Amino acid sequence: MWRDQLREHGFTARRGQQYAGGIESPDVICEELSNLHMEVKFVENLNLDKACEQAMKDSGGKRWIVAHKKNNKDWKVTMSSETFFALLNDGMEGLEL
C-alpha cells in the first residue's frame, strides 16, 4: 500500500523482500529516493519507538522514515528531526549523508 502511495505521487516504487529485513531488503524500493530507507507498518497498535529503532538499524546508515497507517486512516510518516530539518533546508539533496 505504501508503494501505491509513492506511485500515486509520481515515484517509481516496488516492494522489497520484506521477509529478510536490513539494508539489502527494504520494505519498499524507490529509485528516486534511493538515499532513504523506508520502514513500512500497517498495524492498529504500533510501537513507534520500536519501529524507528528497527528502521535505524536496518538503514545501513542512510536516513530513514517509518511510513505507518491504521485501518481506515491516512498514512503518516515519522522520521528523525535530523532528517526533517535536512529536508527543509536542502530538499531531496538533504537525504544524502
mmCIF file of N, CA and C in Angstrom:
data_model
loop_
_atom_site.group_PDB
_atom_site.id
_atom_site.type_symbol
_atom_site.label_atom_id
_atom_site.label_comp_id
_atom_site.label_asym_id
_atom_site.label_seq_id
_atom_site.Cartn_x
_atom_site.Cartn_y
_atom_site.Cartn_z
ATOM 1 N N MET A 1 0.814 -1.194 0.000
ATOM 2 C CA MET A 1 0.000 0.000 0.000
ATOM 3 C C MET A 1 0.861 1.264 0.000
ATOM 4 N N TRP A 2 1.978 1.258 0.702
ATOM 5 C CA TRP A 2 2.860 2.426 0.691
ATOM 6 C C TRP A 2 3.483 2.595 -0.691
ATOM 7 N N ARG A 3 3.817 1.474 -1.321
ATOM 8 C CA ARG A 3 4.317 1.519 -2.693
ATOM 9 C C ARG A 3 3.318 2.229 -3.587
ATOM 10 N N ASP A 4 2.039 1.914 -3.427
ATOM 11 C CA ASP A 4 0.999 2.540 -4.244
ATOM 12 C C ASP A 4 0.883 4.035 -3.960
ATOM 13 N N GLN A 5 1.064 4.439 -2.708
ATOM 14 C CA GLN A 5 1.057 5.866 -2.365
ATOM 15 C C GLN A 5 2.192 6.588 -3.089
ATOM 16 N N LEU A 6 3.374 5.990 -3.065
ATOM 17 C CA LEU A 6 4.505 6.593 -3.761
ATOM 18 C C LEU A 6 4.223 6.716 -5.255
ATOM 19 N N ARG A 7 3.676 5.675 -5.836
ATOM 20 C CA ARG A 7 3.352 5.705 -7.268
ATOM 21 C C ARG A 7 2.327 6.779 -7.585
ATOM 22 N N GLU A 8 1.319 6.932 -6.746
ATOM 23 C CA GLU A 8 0.299 7.965 -6.957
ATOM 24 C C GLU A 8 0.893 9.364 -6.961
ATOM 25 N N HIS A 9 2.027 9.530 -6.289
ATOM 26 C CA HIS A 9 2.677 10.831 -6.218
ATOM 27 C C HIS A 9 3.848 10.953 -7.190
ATOM 28 N N GLY A 10 3.894 10.058 -8.173
ATOM 29 C CA GLY A 10 4.843 10.188 -9.266
ATOM 30 C C GLY A 10 6.180 9.507 -9.094
ATOM 31 N N PHE A 11 6.324 8.694 -8.058
ATOM 32 C CA PHE A 11 7.588 7.991 -7.832
ATOM 33 C C PHE A 11 7.518 6.589 -8.407
ATOM 34 N N THR A 12 8.673 6.069 -8.784
ATOM 35 C CA THR A 12 8.786 4.681 -9.216
ATOM 36 C C THR A 12 9.084 3.859 -7.967
ATOM 37 N N ALA A 13 8.214 2.944 -7.623
ATOM 38 C CA ALA A 13 8.403 2.185 -6.381
ATOM 39 C C ALA A 13 7.963 0.743 -6.581
ATOM 40 N N ARG A 14 8.617 -0.124 -5.840
ATOM 41 C CA ARG A 14 8.237 -1.540 -5.842
ATOM 42 C C ARG A 14 8.482 -2.103 -4.451
ATOM 43 N N ARG A 15 7.843 -3.210 -4.170
ATOM 44 C CA ARG A 15 8.035 -3.868 -2.881
ATOM 45 C C ARG A 15 9.403 -4.512 -2.823
ATOM 46 N N GLY A 16 9.994 -4.485 -1.648
ATOM 47 C CA GLY A 16 11.257 -5.178 -1.429
ATOM 48 C C GLY A 16 10.982 -6.573 -0.909
ATOM 49 N N GLN A 17 12.019 -7.238 -0.464
ATOM 50 C CA GLN A 17 11.890 -8.584 0.099
ATOM 51 C C GLN A 17 11.670 -8.436 1.595
ATOM 52 N N GLN A 18 10.437 -8.259 1.987
ATOM 53 C CA GLN A 18 10.099 -7.898 3.352
ATOM 54 C C GLN A 18 10.454 -8.959 4.378
ATOM 55 N N TYR A 19 10.600 -10.186 3.963
ATOM 56 C CA TYR A 19 10.851 -11.258 4.923
ATOM 57 C C TYR A 19 12.262 -11.230 5.486
ATOM 58 N N ALA A 20 13.194 -10.560 4.814
ATOM 59 C CA ALA A 20 14.595 -10.650 5.209
ATOM 60 C C ALA A 20 15.031 -9.526 6.151
ATOM 61 N N GLY A 21 14.541 -8.311 5.939
ATOM 62 C CA GLY A 21 14.946 -7.177 6.764
ATOM 63 C C GLY A 21 16.351 -6.716 6.423
ATOM 64 N N GLY A 22 16.686 -5.511 6.830
ATOM 65 C CA GLY A 22 18.025 -4.986 6.609
ATOM 66 C C GLY A 22 18.138 -4.157 5.350
ATOM 67 N N ILE A 23 19.323 -3.592 5.148
ATOM 68 C CA ILE A 23 19.554 -2.676 4.029
ATOM 69 C C ILE A 23 19.432 -3.372 2.673
ATOM 70 N N GLU A 24 19.719 -4.657 2.620
ATOM 71 C CA GLU A 24 19.658 -5.386 1.352
ATOM 72 C C GLU A 24 18.223 -5.718 0.943
ATOM 73 N N SER A 25 17.274 -5.593 1.851
ATOM 74 C CA SER A 25 15.886 -5.930 1.514
ATOM 75 C C SER A 25 14.914 -5.003 2.252
ATOM 76 N N PRO A 26 14.878 -3.722 1.847
ATOM 77 C CA PRO A 26 13.930 -2.799 2.488
ATOM 78 C C PRO A 26 12.488 -3.159 2.146
ATOM 79 N N ASP A 27 11.537 -2.616 2.898
ATOM 80 C CA ASP A 27 10.122 -2.888 2.646
ATOM 81 C C ASP A 27 9.698 -2.382 1.272
ATOM 82 N N VAL A 28 10.163 -1.185 0.911
ATOM 83 C CA VAL A 28 9.837 -0.577 -0.380
ATOM 84 C C VAL A 28 11.111 -0.028 -0.989
ATOM 85 N N ILE A 29 11.252 -0.210 -2.299
ATOM 86 C CA ILE A 29 12.405 0.295 -3.033
ATOM 87 C C ILE A 29 11.909 1.372 -3.990
ATOM 88 N N CYS A 30 12.529 2.533 -3.931
ATOM 89 C CA CYS A 30 12.148 3.654 -4.782
ATOM 90 C C CYS A 30 13.435 4.278 -5.315
ATOM 91 N N GLU A 31 13.625 4.198 -6.626
ATOM 92 C CA GLU A 31 14.867 4.687 -7.228
ATOM 93 C C GLU A 31 15.080 6.169 -6.967
ATOM 94 N N GLU A 32 14.020 6.973 -7.027
ATOM 95 C CA GLU A 32 14.156 8.419 -6.828
ATOM 96 C C GLU A 32 14.505 8.775 -5.383
ATOM 97 N N LEU A 33 14.242 7.853 -4.472
ATOM 98 C CA LEU A 33 14.514 8.071 -3.051
ATOM 99 C C LEU A 33 15.514 7.046 -2.532
ATOM 100 N N SER A 34 16.494 6.722 -3.349
ATOM 101 C CA SER A 34 17.418 5.640 -3.008
ATOM 102 C C SER A 34 18.278 5.951 -1.784
ATOM 103 N N ASN A 35 18.379 7.220 -1.395
ATOM 104 C CA ASN A 35 19.149 7.577 -0.206
ATOM 105 C C ASN A 35 18.305 7.524 1.063
ATOM 106 N N LEU A 36 17.102 6.993 0.956
ATOM 107 C CA LEU A 36 16.173 6.955 2.085
ATOM 108 C C LEU A 36 15.728 5.515 2.334
ATOM 109 N N HIS A 37 15.892 5.062 3.557
ATOM 110 C CA HIS A 37 15.407 3.739 3.943
ATOM 111 C C HIS A 37 13.976 3.893 4.454
ATOM 112 N N MET A 38 13.061 3.081 3.930
ATOM 113 C CA MET A 38 11.649 3.163 4.313
ATOM 114 C C MET A 38 11.211 1.906 5.040
ATOM 115 N N GLU A 39 10.823 2.085 6.267
ATOM 116 C CA GLU A 39 10.216 1.017 7.067
ATOM 117 C C GLU A 39 8.708 1.234 6.989
ATOM 118 N N VAL A 40 7.956 0.191 6.670
ATOM 119 C CA VAL A 40 6.513 0.330 6.478
ATOM 120 C C VAL A 40 5.776 -0.545 7.473
ATOM 121 N N LYS A 41 4.798 0.055 8.151
ATOM 122 C CA LYS A 41 3.993 -0.650 9.147
ATOM 123 C C LYS A 41 2.521 -0.380 8.895
ATOM 124 N N PHE A 42 1.736 -1.442 8.835
ATOM 125 C CA PHE A 42 0.280 -1.336 8.702
ATOM 126 C C PHE A 42 -0.320 -2.142 9.837
ATOM 127 N N VAL A 43 -0.415 -1.500 10.994
ATOM 128 C CA VAL A 43 -0.892 -2.163 12.208
ATOM 129 C C VAL A 43 -1.779 -1.211 12.996
ATOM 130 N N GLU A 44 -2.632 -1.780 13.810
ATOM 131 C CA GLU A 44 -3.533 -0.967 14.624
ATOM 132 C C GLU A 44 -2.844 -0.393 15.857
ATOM 133 N N ASN A 45 -1.918 -1.129 16.442
ATOM 134 C CA ASN A 45 -1.222 -0.677 17.652
ATOM 135 C C ASN A 45 0.277 -0.712 17.402
ATOM 136 N N LEU A 46 0.801 0.407 16.931
ATOM 137 C CA LEU A 46 2.204 0.493 16.567
ATOM 138 C C LEU A 46 3.041 0.989 17.740
ATOM 139 N N ASN A 47 4.112 0.284 18.024
ATOM 140 C CA ASN A 47 5.112 0.774 18.961
ATOM 141 C C ASN A 47 6.076 1.608 18.118
ATOM 142 N N LEU A 48 5.831 2.908 18.082
ATOM 143 C CA LEU A 48 6.576 3.787 17.180
ATOM 144 C C LEU A 48 8.064 3.834 17.509
ATOM 145 N N ASP A 49 8.409 3.833 18.781
ATOM 146 C CA ASP A 49 9.830 3.824 19.144
ATOM 147 C C ASP A 49 10.524 2.580 18.616
ATOM 148 N N LYS A 50 9.864 1.439 18.761
ATOM 149 C CA LYS A 50 10.447 0.180 18.279
ATOM 150 C C LYS A 50 10.567 0.192 16.747
ATOM 151 N N ALA A 51 9.556 0.714 16.064
ATOM 152 C CA ALA A 51 9.603 0.789 14.606
ATOM 153 C C ALA A 51 10.732 1.705 14.140
ATOM 154 N N CYS A 52 10.929 2.832 14.833
ATOM 155 C CA CYS A 52 12.017 3.746 14.485
ATOM 156 C C CYS A 52 13.372 3.100 14.741
ATOM 157 N N GLU A 53 13.497 2.379 15.842
ATOM 158 C CA GLU A 53 14.749 1.676 16.129
ATOM 159 C C GLU A 53 15.047 0.648 15.047
ATOM 160 N N GLN A 54 14.011 -0.071 14.591
ATOM 161 C CA GLN A 54 14.202 -1.054 13.523
ATOM 162 C C GLN A 54 14.625 -0.357 12.234
ATOM 163 N N ALA A 55 13.977 0.755 11.909
ATOM 164 C CA ALA A 55 14.329 1.490 10.698
ATOM 165 C C ALA A 55 15.779 1.958 10.748
ATOM 166 N N MET A 56 16.183 2.492 11.893
ATOM 167 C CA MET A 56 17.557 2.977 12.047
ATOM 168 C C MET A 56 18.545 1.821 11.908
ATOM 169 N N LYS A 57 18.249 0.704 12.541
ATOM 170 C CA LYS A 57 19.134 -0.466 12.495
ATOM 171 C C LYS A 57 19.254 -1.024 11.077
ATOM 172 N N ASP A 58 18.124 -1.081 10.370
ATOM 173 C CA ASP A 58 18.107 -1.668 9.037
ATOM 174 C C ASP A 58 18.570 -0.709 7.946
ATOM 175 N N SER A 59 18.742 0.575 8.271
ATOM 176 C CA SER A 59 19.015 1.593 7.253
ATOM 177 C C SER A 59 20.435 1.548 6.690
ATOM 178 N N GLY A 60 21.348 0.901 7.400
ATOM 179 C CA GLY A 60 22.733 0.866 6.933
ATOM 180 C C GLY A 60 23.374 2.247 6.902
ATOM 181 N N GLY A 61 22.923 3.140 7.769
ATOM 182 C CA GLY A 61 23.494 4.484 7.829
ATOM 183 C C GLY A 61 22.765 5.514 6.988
ATOM 184 N N LYS A 62 21.800 5.077 6.183
ATOM 185 C CA LYS A 62 21.001 6.027 5.405
ATOM 186 C C LYS A 62 20.024 6.755 6.316
ATOM 187 N N ARG A 63 19.515 7.858 5.832
ATOM 188 C CA ARG A 63 18.394 8.483 6.519
ATOM 189 C C ARG A 63 17.208 7.537 6.376
ATOM 190 N N TRP A 64 16.278 7.596 7.320
ATOM 191 C CA TRP A 64 15.182 6.630 7.340
ATOM 192 C C TRP A 64 13.870 7.324 7.672
ATOM 193 N N ILE A 65 12.783 6.654 7.295
ATOM 194 C CA ILE A 65 11.435 7.049 7.702
ATOM 195 C C ILE A 65 10.683 5.796 8.109
ATOM 196 N N VAL A 66 9.622 5.987 8.876
ATOM 197 C CA VAL A 66 8.655 4.933 9.132
ATOM 198 C C VAL A 66 7.328 5.436 8.559
ATOM 199 N N ALA A 67 6.841 4.767 7.534
ATOM 200 C CA ALA A 67 5.523 5.068 6.969
ATOM 201 C C ALA A 67 4.548 4.119 7.651
ATOM 202 N N HIS A 68 3.491 4.678 8.250
ATOM 203 C CA HIS A 68 2.597 3.811 9.020
ATOM 204 C C HIS A 68 1.153 4.247 8.873
ATOM 205 N N LYS A 69 0.268 3.263 8.999
ATOM 206 C CA LYS A 69 -1.162 3.543 8.935
ATOM 207 C C LYS A 69 -1.949 2.506 9.696
ATOM 208 N N LYS A 70 -3.154 2.913 10.057
ATOM 209 C CA LYS A 70 -4.149 2.027 10.663
ATOM 210 C C LYS A 70 -5.282 1.856 9.657
ATOM 211 N N ASN A 71 -6.130 0.862 9.882
ATOM 212 C CA ASN A 71 -7.311 0.683 9.038
ATOM 213 C C ASN A 71 -8.136 1.965 9.011
ATOM 214 N N ASN A 72 -8.602 2.331 7.837
ATOM 215 C CA ASN A 72 -9.489 3.487 7.646
ATOM 216 C C ASN A 72 -8.885 4.806 8.090
ATOM 217 N N LYS A 73 -7.564 4.900 8.140
ATOM 218 C CA LYS A 73 -6.860 6.131 8.498
ATOM 219 C C LYS A 73 -5.868 6.479 7.394
ATOM 220 N N ASP A 74 -5.451 7.731 7.357
ATOM 221 C CA ASP A 74 -4.462 8.176 6.381
ATOM 222 C C ASP A 74 -3.066 7.705 6.773
ATOM 223 N N TRP A 75 -2.193 7.654 5.774
ATOM 224 C CA TRP A 75 -0.793 7.350 6.031
ATOM 225 C C TRP A 75 -0.154 8.466 6.821
ATOM 226 N N LYS A 76 0.773 8.114 7.670
ATOM 227 C CA LYS A 76 1.592 9.056 8.413
ATOM 228 C C LYS A 76 3.055 8.666 8.203
ATOM 229 N N VAL A 77 3.936 9.642 8.294
ATOM 230 C CA VAL A 77 5.362 9.387 8.128
ATOM 231 C C VAL A 77 6.094 9.956 9.333
ATOM 232 N N THR A 78 6.896 9.125 9.971
ATOM 233 C CA THR A 78 7.707 9.534 11.120
ATOM 234 C C THR A 78 9.167 9.444 10.711
ATOM 235 N N MET A 79 9.932 10.450 11.137
ATOM 236 C CA MET A 79 11.366 10.487 10.835
ATOM 237 C C MET A 79 12.080 11.195 11.977
ATOM 238 N N SER A 80 13.387 11.103 11.979
ATOM 239 C CA SER A 80 14.163 11.823 12.985
ATOM 240 C C SER A 80 14.102 13.321 12.677
ATOM 241 N N SER A 81 14.310 14.125 13.690
ATOM 242 C CA SER A 81 14.332 15.571 13.468
ATOM 243 C C SER A 81 15.496 15.952 12.552
ATOM 244 N N GLU A 82 16.586 15.195 12.614
ATOM 245 C CA GLU A 82 17.725 15.442 11.724
ATOM 246 C C GLU A 82 17.316 15.326 10.260
ATOM 247 N N THR A 83 16.575 14.274 9.929
ATOM 248 C CA THR A 83 16.097 14.089 8.559
ATOM 249 C C THR A 83 15.094 15.176 8.187
ATOM 250 N N PHE A 84 14.190 15.508 9.085
ATOM 251 C CA PHE A 84 13.185 16.535 8.844
ATOM 252 C C PHE A 84 13.852 17.868 8.490
ATOM 253 N N PHE A 85 14.819 18.294 9.296
ATOM 254 C CA PHE A 85 15.465 19.578 9.048
ATOM 255 C C PHE A 85 16.347 19.538 7.802
ATOM 256 N N ALA A 86 16.955 18.396 7.517
ATOM 257 C CA ALA A 86 17.737 18.267 6.286
ATOM 258 C C ALA A 86 16.834 18.444 5.065
ATOM 259 N N LEU A 87 15.634 17.867 5.111
ATOM 260 C CA LEU A 87 14.693 18.029 4.004
ATOM 261 C C LEU A 87 14.222 19.478 3.888
ATOM 262 N N LEU A 88 13.942 20.123 5.010
ATOM 263 C CA LEU A 88 13.510 21.521 4.976
ATOM 264 C C LEU A 88 14.611 22.422 4.432
ATOM 265 N N ASN A 89 15.822 22.194 4.870
ATOM 266 C CA ASN A 89 16.931 23.066 4.486
ATOM 267 C C ASN A 89 17.456 22.798 3.084
ATOM 268 N N ASP A 90 17.513 21.549 2.671
ATOM 269 C CA ASP A 90 18.190 21.187 1.436
ATOM 270 C C ASP A 90 17.337 20.401 0.449
ATOM 271 N N GLY A 91 16.062 20.217 0.724
ATOM 272 C CA GLY A 91 15.218 19.432 -0.167
ATOM 273 C C GLY A 91 15.696 17.987 -0.236
ATOM 274 N N MET A 92 15.468 17.353 -1.358
ATOM 275 C CA MET A 92 15.828 15.947 -1.507
ATOM 276 C C MET A 92 17.335 15.732 -1.401
ATOM 277 N N GLU A 93 18.121 16.751 -1.744
ATOM 278 C CA GLU A 93 19.566 16.619 -1.616
ATOM 279 C C GLU A 93 19.966 16.439 -0.160
ATOM 280 N N GLY A 94 19.106 16.883 0.772
ATOM 281 C CA GLY A 94 19.377 16.740 2.182
ATOM 282 C C GLY A 94 19.353 15.302 2.665
ATOM 283 N N LEU A 95 18.831 14.394 1.845
ATOM 284 C CA LEU A 95 18.804 12.983 2.231
ATOM 285 C C LEU A 95 20.179 12.355 2.170
ATOM 286 N N GLU A 96 21.084 12.939 1.398
ATOM 287 C CA GLU A 96 22.428 12.378 1.282
ATOM 288 C C GLU A 96 23.211 12.709 2.539
ATOM 289 N N LEU A 97 23.914 11.727 3.054
ATOM 290 C CA LEU A 97 24.741 11.943 4.244
ATOM 291 C C LEU A 97 26.124 12.402 3.850
#
